[in-house]
């Protein structure tokens, strides 16, 4: 038994080490931070001015836990806000990797399945692809997976420590992304419908899972009684309430409006009556393609193969928990798609991580038959590695020119000079805008800089243009610098006449 534990510990050590390397590599290879990172970093930098000020810097800062973590870590370690965010995100990714493996071990404690789990999570294309982004989602995914582990453990033994561990983990996840509150509310309902327990036991388990939540609600209610003027700081909580009670009407209104647009502008007069059906089919297909794309074709194959062969031979309660997490994810993301007609890949990551828990069992199956026939496992590993490369390496064109342009502006444009740029990231690296960057970028997006009435307000203009864009730059004045990549995308800097 000690030898077996030692071999399992090697899996965790190996996976943790590779995860840290991947996070460091992601940070080093990225020349320009993602747009959302600007909000979090500016909010963190504003924490010195008070929480209320930091929360109103930008839209994402209204849910301030991630920005506050960056601020606290930076002051604790004397690292910059950027490097603090990188370290925190690397830590959260490490937690996600190790917890993913631990969940698989809980479901089936064998050495080979642990190595399969490590391979699956370390080679996950989209998970590695988003490591480079400075986003609060990293913290959400980490504690989301921790909550999965605790709930699985709770359903096996109904111990208070596991119930408190689950509620603590999902509450922390909710501090990163407000969607965590949906899981906090919905998942305890599982025990009320679980058939293998008496009714009284279900009620007791439901209250146990909600014990910490009820305590926080009681504390929050008492706080608001004495601090009623601070209710505006809970704006994202109002969003959750609004979504819970108004989602159906919002979806119906948006669906009807979009169906009318399709009927009037896309379909012929003979097919107008089919507009609603066509839009419904488009949304369903769109959603499934998005899920498969986020999971990757090879992982989708492994998951479906594991389902078809019923390779996850776990307790009934384990299936109950995993399918509940998957179902809630589908509902939340499908509602978002229907309301917004948009679905970012990272919004599907929690669902992908849940579905990926089946993939190691399919991979383990192919290893188990390797003595008879090796080509299936070789083929699966080949495609897993092939797909992973796009998440680890950049095969697109460099964005270094954006950073170089911003740095040049910071060094060569006087602080008192007025600057216009059509690019959010160039504005950030120029160092000329501070927290005003969020209002300025919105205002600039509506300006026609080539109009004399607008141009006269600026001393310098920095335009980001793609290879296919054609513009007449003569009105802008003297070109003083240009930065570009190999494709021909560039930032052109002018000094206005």
Coordinates of C-alpha atoms in Angstrom, one line a residue:
X1 CA 0.0 0.0 0.0
X2 CA 2.8 2.6 0.8
X3 CA 4.4 1.7 -2.6
X4 CA 1.1 2.3 -4.3
X5 CA 0.6 5.6 -2.6
X6 CA 4.1 6.7 -3.6
X7 CA 3.4 5.8 -7.2
X8 CA 0.2 7.9 -7.1
X9 CA 2.0 10.8 -5.6
X10 CA 4.4 10.7 -8.5
X11 CA 1.5 11.3 -10.8
X12 CA 0.4 14.4 -8.9
X13 CA 4.0 15.7 -8.7
X14 CA 4.5 15.2 -12.4
X15 CA 1.2 16.8 -13.3
X16 CA 1.8 19.7 -11.0
X17 CA 5.2 20.3 -12.3
X18 CA 4.1 20.3 -16.0
X19 CA 1.1 22.6 -15.1
X20 CA 3.5 25.1 -13.6
X21 CA 5.8 24.9 -16.7
X22 CA 2.8 25.4 -19.0
X23 CA 1.7 28.5 -17.0
X24 CA 5.2 30.0 -17.0
X25 CA 5.4 29.3 -20.7
X26 CA 2.0 30.9 -21.4
X27 CA 3.1 34.1 -19.5
X28 CA 6.4 34.3 -21.3
X29 CA 5.1 33.8 -24.8
X30 CA 2.3 36.4 -24.5
X31 CA 3.4 39.9 -25.7
X32 CA 0.1 41.6 -25.3
X33 CA -2.4 41.1 -22.4
X34 CA -6.0 40.2 -23.2
X35 CA -8.5 43.1 -23.2
X36 CA -10.3 41.9 -20.0
X37 CA -7.0 41.9 -18.2
X38 CA -6.8 45.7 -18.5
X39 CA -10.0 46.0 -16.5
X40 CA -8.8 43.7 -13.7
X41 CA -5.4 45.3 -13.5
X42 CA -6.7 48.8 -13.4
X43 CA -9.2 47.9 -10.8
X44 CA -6.5 46.3 -8.7
X45 CA -4.4 49.4 -9.0
X46 CA -7.4 51.4 -7.8
X47 CA -7.9 49.4 -4.6
X48 CA -5.7 52.0 -2.8
X49 CA -8.5 54.5 -3.4
X50 CA -11.1 52.2 -1.7
X51 CA -13.2 49.2 -2.7
X52 CA -16.1 51.4 -4.0
X53 CA -13.8 53.2 -6.4
X54 CA -12.2 50.0 -7.6
X55 CA -15.6 48.5 -8.2
X56 CA -16.6 51.3 -10.5
X57 CA -13.5 51.4 -12.7
X58 CA -15.0 49.1 -15.3
X59 CA -17.8 46.6 -15.9
X60 CA -16.0 43.4 -14.8
X61 CA -14.8 45.2 -11.6
X62 CA -18.3 45.2 -10.2
X63 CA -17.5 41.7 -8.9
X64 CA -14.3 42.7 -7.2
X65 CA -12.8 39.6 -5.6
X66 CA -10.3 38.8 -8.3
X67 CA -9.1 42.4 -8.5
X68 CA -8.8 42.5 -4.7
X69 CA -6.8 39.2 -4.8
X70 CA -4.3 40.7 -7.3
X71 CA -4.0 43.9 -5.2
X72 CA -3.4 41.9 -2.0
X73 CA -0.9 39.5 -3.6
X74 CA 1.0 42.4 -5.2
X75 CA 1.4 44.2 -1.8
X76 CA 2.3 40.9 -0.1
X77 CA 5.0 40.0 -2.5
X78 CA 6.0 43.4 -4.0
X79 CA 5.4 42.0 -7.5
X80 CA 3.7 44.1 -10.1
X81 CA 0.0 43.7 -10.6
X82 CA 0.6 41.9 -13.9
X83 CA 3.0 39.4 -12.5
X84 CA 0.8 38.9 -9.4
X85 CA -2.1 38.1 -11.7
X86 CA 0.1 35.6 -13.6
X87 CA 1.2 33.9 -10.4
X88 CA -2.4 33.7 -9.1
X89 CA -3.7 32.3 -12.4
X90 CA -0.9 29.7 -12.5
X91 CA -1.8 28.7 -9.0
X92 CA -5.5 28.3 -9.9
X93 CA -4.6 26.3 -13.0
X94 CA -2.5 24.0 -10.8
X95 CA -5.4 23.5 -8.4
X96 CA -7.6 22.6 -11.4
X97 CA -5.2 20.1 -12.7
X98 CA -4.6 18.3 -9.4
X99 CA -8.3 18.4 -8.4
X100 CA -9.3 16.9 -11.8
X101 CA -6.9 14.0 -11.2
X102 CA -8.1 13.6 -7.6
X103 CA -11.7 13.4 -8.8
X104 CA -10.8 10.7 -11.3
X105 CA -8.9 8.8 -8.5
X106 CA -12.0 9.1 -6.3
X107 CA -14.2 7.6 -9.0
X108 CA -11.7 4.7 -9.7
X109 CA -8.5 4.4 -7.6
X110 CA -6.0 2.8 -9.9
X111 CA -2.5 3.9 -11.0
X112 CA -3.1 3.7 -14.7
X113 CA -6.3 5.8 -14.6
X114 CA -4.4 8.5 -12.7
X115 CA -1.9 8.8 -15.5
X116 CA -4.8 8.8 -18.0
X117 CA -6.4 11.7 -16.1
X118 CA -3.1 13.6 -16.0
X119 CA -2.7 13.2 -19.8
X120 CA -6.3 14.3 -20.4
X121 CA -6.1 17.5 -18.4
X122 CA -2.5 18.5 -19.3
X123 CA -3.2 18.0 -23.1
X124 CA -6.6 19.8 -23.0
X125 CA -6.4 22.3 -25.9
X126 CA -8.8 25.0 -24.7
X127 CA -7.8 24.7 -21.1
X128 CA -4.2 25.4 -22.0
X129 CA -5.1 28.0 -24.6
X130 CA -6.7 30.2 -22.0
X131 CA -3.9 29.9 -19.5
X132 CA -2.4 33.0 -21.0
X133 CA -5.5 35.1 -20.3
X134 CA -5.7 37.2 -17.1
X135 CA -9.3 36.4 -16.2
X136 CA -11.2 35.5 -13.1
X137 CA -12.4 32.3 -14.7
X138 CA -9.2 30.5 -13.6
X139 CA -10.3 30.9 -9.9
X140 CA -13.8 29.9 -10.8
X141 CA -12.7 26.7 -12.5
X142 CA -10.4 25.7 -9.7
X143 CA -12.9 26.0 -6.9
X144 CA -15.7 24.6 -9.2
X145 CA -13.7 21.4 -9.5
X146 CA -13.0 21.4 -5.7
X147 CA -16.7 21.6 -5.1
X148 CA -17.3 18.6 -7.4
X149 CA -14.9 16.6 -5.4
X150 CA -16.4 17.5 -2.1
X151 CA -20.0 16.8 -3.3
X152 CA -18.9 13.4 -4.6
X153 CA -17.4 12.7 -1.2
X154 CA -20.5 14.0 0.6
X155 CA -22.9 11.7 -1.3
X156 CA -20.7 8.7 -0.4
X157 CA -20.6 9.3 3.4
X158 CA -22.9 12.3 4.2
X159 CA -20.2 13.8 6.5
X160 CA -20.5 17.4 7.7
X161 CA -16.9 18.2 6.8
X162 CA -17.6 17.4 3.1
X163 CA -20.8 19.4 3.1
X164 CA -18.9 22.4 4.6
X165 CA -16.1 21.8 2.1
X166 CA -18.6 21.8 -0.8
X167 CA -20.4 25.0 0.2
X168 CA -17.1 26.8 1.0
X169 CA -15.6 25.8 -2.4
X170 CA -18.7 26.8 -4.4
X171 CA -19.0 30.1 -2.5
X172 CA -15.4 30.9 -3.3
X173 CA -16.1 30.0 -7.0
X174 CA -19.1 32.4 -6.9
X175 CA -16.8 35.2 -5.7
X176 CA -14.9 34.8 -9.0
X177 CA -17.9 34.4 -11.3
X178 CA -21.5 35.2 -10.2
X179 CA -22.8 32.1 -12.0
X180 CA -21.5 30.1 -9.0
X181 CA -24.5 31.3 -7.1
X182 CA -26.7 29.2 -9.5
X183 CA -24.8 26.1 -8.5
X184 CA -24.9 27.1 -4.8
X185 CA -28.7 27.3 -5.0
X186 CA -29.4 24.4 -7.4
X187 CA -27.1 21.6 -6.3
X188 CA -28.4 21.0 -2.8
X189 CA -31.8 20.2 -4.4
X190 CA -30.1 16.9 -5.6
X191 CA -30.5 15.3 -2.2
X192 CA -34.2 16.1 -2.1
X193 CA -34.7 13.9 -5.2
X194 CA -32.1 11.3 -4.5
X195 CA -34.1 8.0 -4.3
X196 CA -31.9 6.0 -2.0
X197 CA -32.6 8.0 1.1
X198 CA -35.6 8.4 3.4
X199 CA -37.5 11.7 3.2
X200 CA -36.3 12.9 6.6
X201 CA -32.7 12.1 5.8
X202 CA -33.1 14.1 2.5
X203 CA -34.3 17.1 4.4
X204 CA -31.5 16.8 6.9
X205 CA -28.9 16.5 4.1
X206 CA -30.4 19.5 2.3
X207 CA -30.1 21.7 5.4
X208 CA -26.6 20.4 6.0
X209 CA -25.5 21.4 2.5
X210 CA -27.1 24.8 3.0
X211 CA -25.8 25.4 6.5
X212 CA -23.0 27.7 5.6
X213 CA -25.1 29.5 2.9
X214 CA -27.9 30.2 5.4
X215 CA -25.3 31.5 7.9
X216 CA -23.9 33.9 5.3
X217 CA -27.5 35.0 4.3
X218 CA -28.3 35.7 7.9
X219 CA -25.1 37.7 8.4
X220 CA -25.7 39.6 5.1
X221 CA -29.2 40.4 6.1
X222 CA -28.0 41.8 9.5
X223 CA -25.3 43.8 7.7
X224 CA -27.8 45.3 5.3
X225 CA -30.1 46.4 8.1
X226 CA -27.4 48.6 9.5
X227 CA -25.8 49.5 6.1
X228 CA -28.8 49.9 3.8
X229 CA -27.0 52.6 1.9
X230 CA -24.4 50.1 0.6
X231 CA -26.9 47.9 -1.3
X232 CA -25.6 49.4 -4.6
X233 CA -22.3 47.5 -4.1
X234 CA -24.3 44.2 -4.6
X235 CA -25.3 45.1 -8.1
X236 CA -24.2 41.7 -9.5
X237 CA -26.5 40.0 -7.0
X238 CA -29.4 42.0 -8.3
X239 CA -28.4 40.6 -11.8
X240 CA -28.8 37.0 -10.4
X241 CA -32.2 37.9 -9.0
X242 CA -33.2 39.5 -12.3
X243 CA -32.0 36.5 -14.3
X244 CA -33.8 34.0 -12.1
X245 CA -37.2 35.8 -12.5
X246 CA -36.9 37.3 -15.9
X247 CA -34.9 35.0 -18.1
X248 CA -37.9 33.3 -19.7
X249 CA -39.4 36.6 -20.8
X250 CA -36.1 37.9 -22.0
X251 CA -35.4 34.8 -24.0
X252 CA -38.9 34.8 -25.5
X253 CA -38.7 38.5 -26.5
X254 CA -35.2 38.1 -28.0
X255 CA -36.1 34.9 -29.8
X256 CA -39.3 36.5 -31.3
X257 CA -37.4 39.6 -32.4
X258 CA -34.6 37.6 -34.0
X259 CA -37.1 35.2 -35.7
X260 CA -38.8 38.3 -37.2
X261 CA -35.5 39.6 -38.5
X262 CA -34.7 36.2 -40.1
X263 CA -38.1 36.1 -41.7
X264 CA -38.0 39.6 -43.1
X265 CA -34.3 39.8 -44.2
X266 CA -33.1 36.3 -44.9
X267 CA -36.0 34.0 -45.8
X268 CA -38.2 34.2 -48.9
X269 CA -41.9 35.1 -48.4
X270 CA -42.8 31.4 -48.8
X271 CA -40.7 30.4 -45.7
X272 CA -41.5 33.3 -43.3
X273 CA -43.7 31.0 -41.2
X274 CA -40.7 28.7 -40.6
X275 CA -38.5 31.5 -39.1
X276 CA -39.0 30.4 -35.5
X277 CA -38.2 26.8 -36.3
X278 CA -35.1 27.7 -38.3
X279 CA -33.8 30.0 -35.5
X280 CA -34.4 27.3 -33.0
X281 CA -32.4 24.7 -35.0
X282 CA -29.6 27.3 -35.5
X283 CA -29.3 27.8 -31.8
X284 CA -29.3 24.1 -31.0
X285 CA -26.7 23.3 -33.7
X286 CA -24.7 26.4 -32.7
X287 CA -24.6 25.2 -29.1
X288 CA -23.6 21.7 -29.9
X289 CA -20.8 22.8 -32.3
X290 CA -19.6 25.2 -29.6
X291 CA -19.5 22.5 -27.0
X292 CA -17.7 20.0 -29.3
X293 CA -15.3 22.7 -30.4
X294 CA -14.4 23.6 -26.8
X295 CA -14.0 20.0 -25.8
X296 CA -12.1 19.2 -29.1
X297 CA -13.1 16.4 -31.5
X298 CA -10.8 13.8 -29.9
X299 CA -12.0 14.5 -26.4
X300 CA -15.6 14.5 -27.6
X301 CA -14.9 11.0 -29.1
X302 CA -13.4 9.8 -25.8
X303 CA -16.4 11.1 -23.8
X304 CA -19.0 9.6 -26.1
X305 CA -17.1 6.3 -26.3
X306 CA -17.0 6.2 -22.4
X307 CA -20.7 6.8 -22.3
X308 CA -21.5 4.2 -25.0
X309 CA -19.3 1.5 -23.3
X310 CA -20.4 2.6 -19.7
X311 CA -16.8 2.7 -18.7
X312 CA -17.3 4.9 -15.7
X313 CA -18.2 2.1 -13.2
X314 CA -18.8 4.2 -10.2
X315 CA -21.4 4.5 -7.5
X316 CA -24.9 5.7 -8.5
X317 CA -24.4 8.8 -6.4
X318 CA -21.3 9.7 -8.4
X319 CA -23.2 9.7 -11.7
X320 CA -26.0 11.6 -10.0
X321 CA -23.5 14.4 -9.0
X322 CA -21.6 14.6 -12.3
X323 CA -24.7 14.7 -14.4
X324 CA -26.2 17.4 -12.2
X325 CA -23.1 19.6 -12.7
X326 CA -23.3 19.0 -16.4
X327 CA -27.0 19.8 -16.6
X328 CA -26.7 23.0 -14.7
X329 CA -23.9 24.1 -16.9
X330 CA -25.9 23.3 -20.0
X331 CA -28.9 25.3 -18.7
X332 CA -26.8 28.3 -17.7
X333 CA -24.8 28.5 -21.0
X334 CA -27.8 27.7 -23.2
X335 CA -29.8 30.6 -21.6
X336 CA -26.8 32.9 -22.1
X337 CA -26.6 32.0 -25.8
X338 CA -30.4 32.4 -26.3
X339 CA -30.3 35.8 -24.5
X340 CA -27.1 37.2 -26.1
X341 CA -26.7 35.4 -29.4
X342 CA -23.1 35.0 -28.3
X343 CA -21.1 32.3 -26.5
X344 CA -17.4 32.6 -25.6
X345 CA -15.5 29.4 -25.4
X346 CA -14.3 30.1 -21.9
X347 CA -18.0 30.3 -20.8
X348 CA -18.2 26.6 -21.7
X349 CA -15.0 25.6 -19.9
X350 CA -16.7 24.4 -16.7
X351 CA -19.0 22.2 -18.8
X352 CA -15.9 20.9 -20.7
X353 CA -14.0 20.1 -17.5
X354 CA -17.0 18.2 -16.2
X355 CA -17.4 16.2 -19.4
X356 CA -13.7 15.5 -19.6
X357 CA -14.0 13.5 -16.4
X358 CA -15.3 10.6 -18.6
X359 CA -12.3 10.8 -21.0
X360 CA -9.7 9.1 -18.8
X361 CA -11.8 6.0 -18.6
X362 CA -12.0 5.8 -22.4
X363 CA -8.2 6.3 -22.6
X364 CA -7.7 3.7 -19.9
X365 CA -9.8 1.2 -21.9
X366 CA -7.6 1.7 -25.0
X367 CA -4.5 1.1 -22.8
X368 CA -6.1 -2.1 -21.4
X369 CA -6.5 -3.6 -24.9
X370 CA -3.1 -2.5 -26.1
X371 CA -1.7 -6.0 -25.6
X372 CA -4.1 -7.3 -28.2
X373 CA -4.2 -4.3 -30.6
X374 CA -2.0 -1.2 -30.2
X375 CA -3.2 1.0 -33.0
X376 CA -6.3 2.4 -31.2
X377 CA -4.3 3.8 -28.3
X378 CA -1.5 5.1 -30.6
X379 CA -4.1 6.8 -32.8
X380 CA -5.9 8.4 -29.8
X381 CA -2.6 9.6 -28.2
X382 CA -1.5 11.0 -31.6
X383 CA -4.7 13.1 -31.9
X384 CA -4.6 14.2 -28.3
X385 CA -1.0 15.5 -28.7
X386 CA -1.8 17.0 -32.1
X387 CA -4.8 18.9 -30.8
X388 CA -2.9 20.1 -27.7
X389 CA -0.2 21.8 -29.7
X390 CA -2.5 24.7 -30.7
X391 CA -3.2 25.4 -27.0
X392 CA 0.5 25.4 -26.0
X393 CA 2.1 27.1 -29.0
X394 CA 1.1 30.1 -31.1
X395 CA 0.8 29.4 -34.7
X396 CA -0.8 32.7 -35.6
X397 CA 0.8 36.1 -36.3
X398 CA 2.6 38.0 -33.6
X399 CA 0.9 40.9 -31.7
X400 CA 4.2 42.2 -30.5
X401 CA 3.7 45.2 -32.8
X402 CA 0.8 46.4 -30.6
X403 CA 3.0 46.3 -27.5
X404 CA 5.9 48.0 -29.3
X405 CA 3.6 50.8 -30.5
X406 CA 2.2 51.3 -27.0
X407 CA 5.7 51.4 -25.5
X408 CA 6.8 53.9 -28.1
X409 CA 3.9 56.2 -27.3
X410 CA 4.6 55.9 -23.6
X411 CA 8.3 57.0 -24.1
X412 CA 7.9 59.6 -26.9
X413 CA 4.5 61.3 -26.5
X414 CA 4.5 64.0 -23.8
X415 CA 2.1 63.4 -20.9
X416 CA 0.2 66.6 -21.7
X417 CA -0.2 65.8 -25.4
X418 CA -3.7 64.6 -26.4
X419 CA -3.7 61.1 -28.0
X420 CA -6.2 59.2 -30.0
X421 CA -6.1 55.5 -30.8
X422 CA -8.7 53.1 -32.2
X423 CA -7.2 50.2 -30.3
X424 CA -7.9 49.5 -26.6
X425 CA -4.6 47.6 -26.0
X426 CA -2.5 50.3 -27.7
X427 CA -4.2 52.9 -25.4
X428 CA -3.3 50.8 -22.3
X429 CA 0.4 50.4 -23.1
X430 CA 0.7 54.1 -24.0
X431 CA 0.1 54.9 -20.3
X432 CA -1.8 58.1 -21.2
X433 CA -5.2 57.3 -20.0
X434 CA -5.3 55.7 -16.5
X435 CA -8.8 54.7 -15.5
X436 CA -10.2 57.0 -18.1
X437 CA -9.3 54.4 -20.7
X438 CA -12.7 52.7 -20.4
X439 CA -14.7 55.8 -21.2
X440 CA -12.3 57.1 -23.8
X441 CA -12.2 53.8 -25.7
X442 CA -16.0 53.8 -25.9
X443 CA -16.0 57.4 -27.0
X444 CA -13.2 56.9 -29.6
X445 CA -15.0 54.0 -31.1
X446 CA -17.8 56.3 -32.2
X447 CA -15.5 59.0 -33.7
X448 CA -14.6 59.5 -37.3
X449 CA -11.0 60.5 -36.7
X450 CA -10.6 61.6 -40.4
X451 CA -13.2 64.4 -39.9
X452 CA -11.5 67.7 -39.3
X453 CA -13.9 68.5 -36.4
X454 CA -12.5 65.5 -34.5
X455 CA -8.9 65.5 -35.7
X456 CA -8.3 69.0 -34.3
X457 CA -8.7 67.8 -30.7
X458 CA -5.6 65.6 -30.9
X459 CA -1.8 66.0 -31.1
X460 CA -1.1 62.4 -31.9
X461 CA -3.0 59.6 -33.6
X462 CA -2.2 55.9 -33.4
X463 CA -4.2 53.7 -35.7
X464 CA -4.2 50.0 -35.7
X465 CA -5.0 48.7 -39.2
X466 CA -5.3 45.2 -40.5
X467 CA -3.7 44.0 -43.8
X468 CA -6.9 44.3 -45.7
X469 CA -7.8 47.8 -44.5
X470 CA -7.3 50.6 -46.9
X471 CA -7.2 54.1 -45.5
X472 CA -6.2 57.5 -46.8
X473 CA -3.8 58.8 -44.1
X474 CA -3.0 62.1 -45.7
X475 CA -5.4 64.1 -43.5
X476 CA -3.8 62.8 -40.3
X477 CA -0.5 64.6 -40.6
X478 CA 3.1 63.5 -40.5
X479 CA 3.7 59.8 -40.0
X480 CA 6.3 59.5 -37.2
X481 CA 6.4 55.7 -36.6
X482 CA 5.0 52.4 -37.8
X483 CA 5.0 48.9 -36.2
X484 CA 3.9 45.8 -38.0
X485 CA 3.9 42.0 -38.0
X486 CA 4.7 39.6 -40.9
X487 CA 1.1 39.5 -42.1
X488 CA 1.0 43.2 -42.6
X489 CA -1.1 44.2 -39.6
X490 CA 0.3 47.4 -38.2
X491 CA 0.0 50.4 -35.9
X492 CA 0.7 53.7 -37.6
X493 CA 1.5 56.7 -35.5
X494 CA 1.0 60.3 -36.7
X495 CA 1.7 63.7 -35.4
X496 CA -1.3 65.9 -36.3
X497 CA -0.5 69.1 -38.3

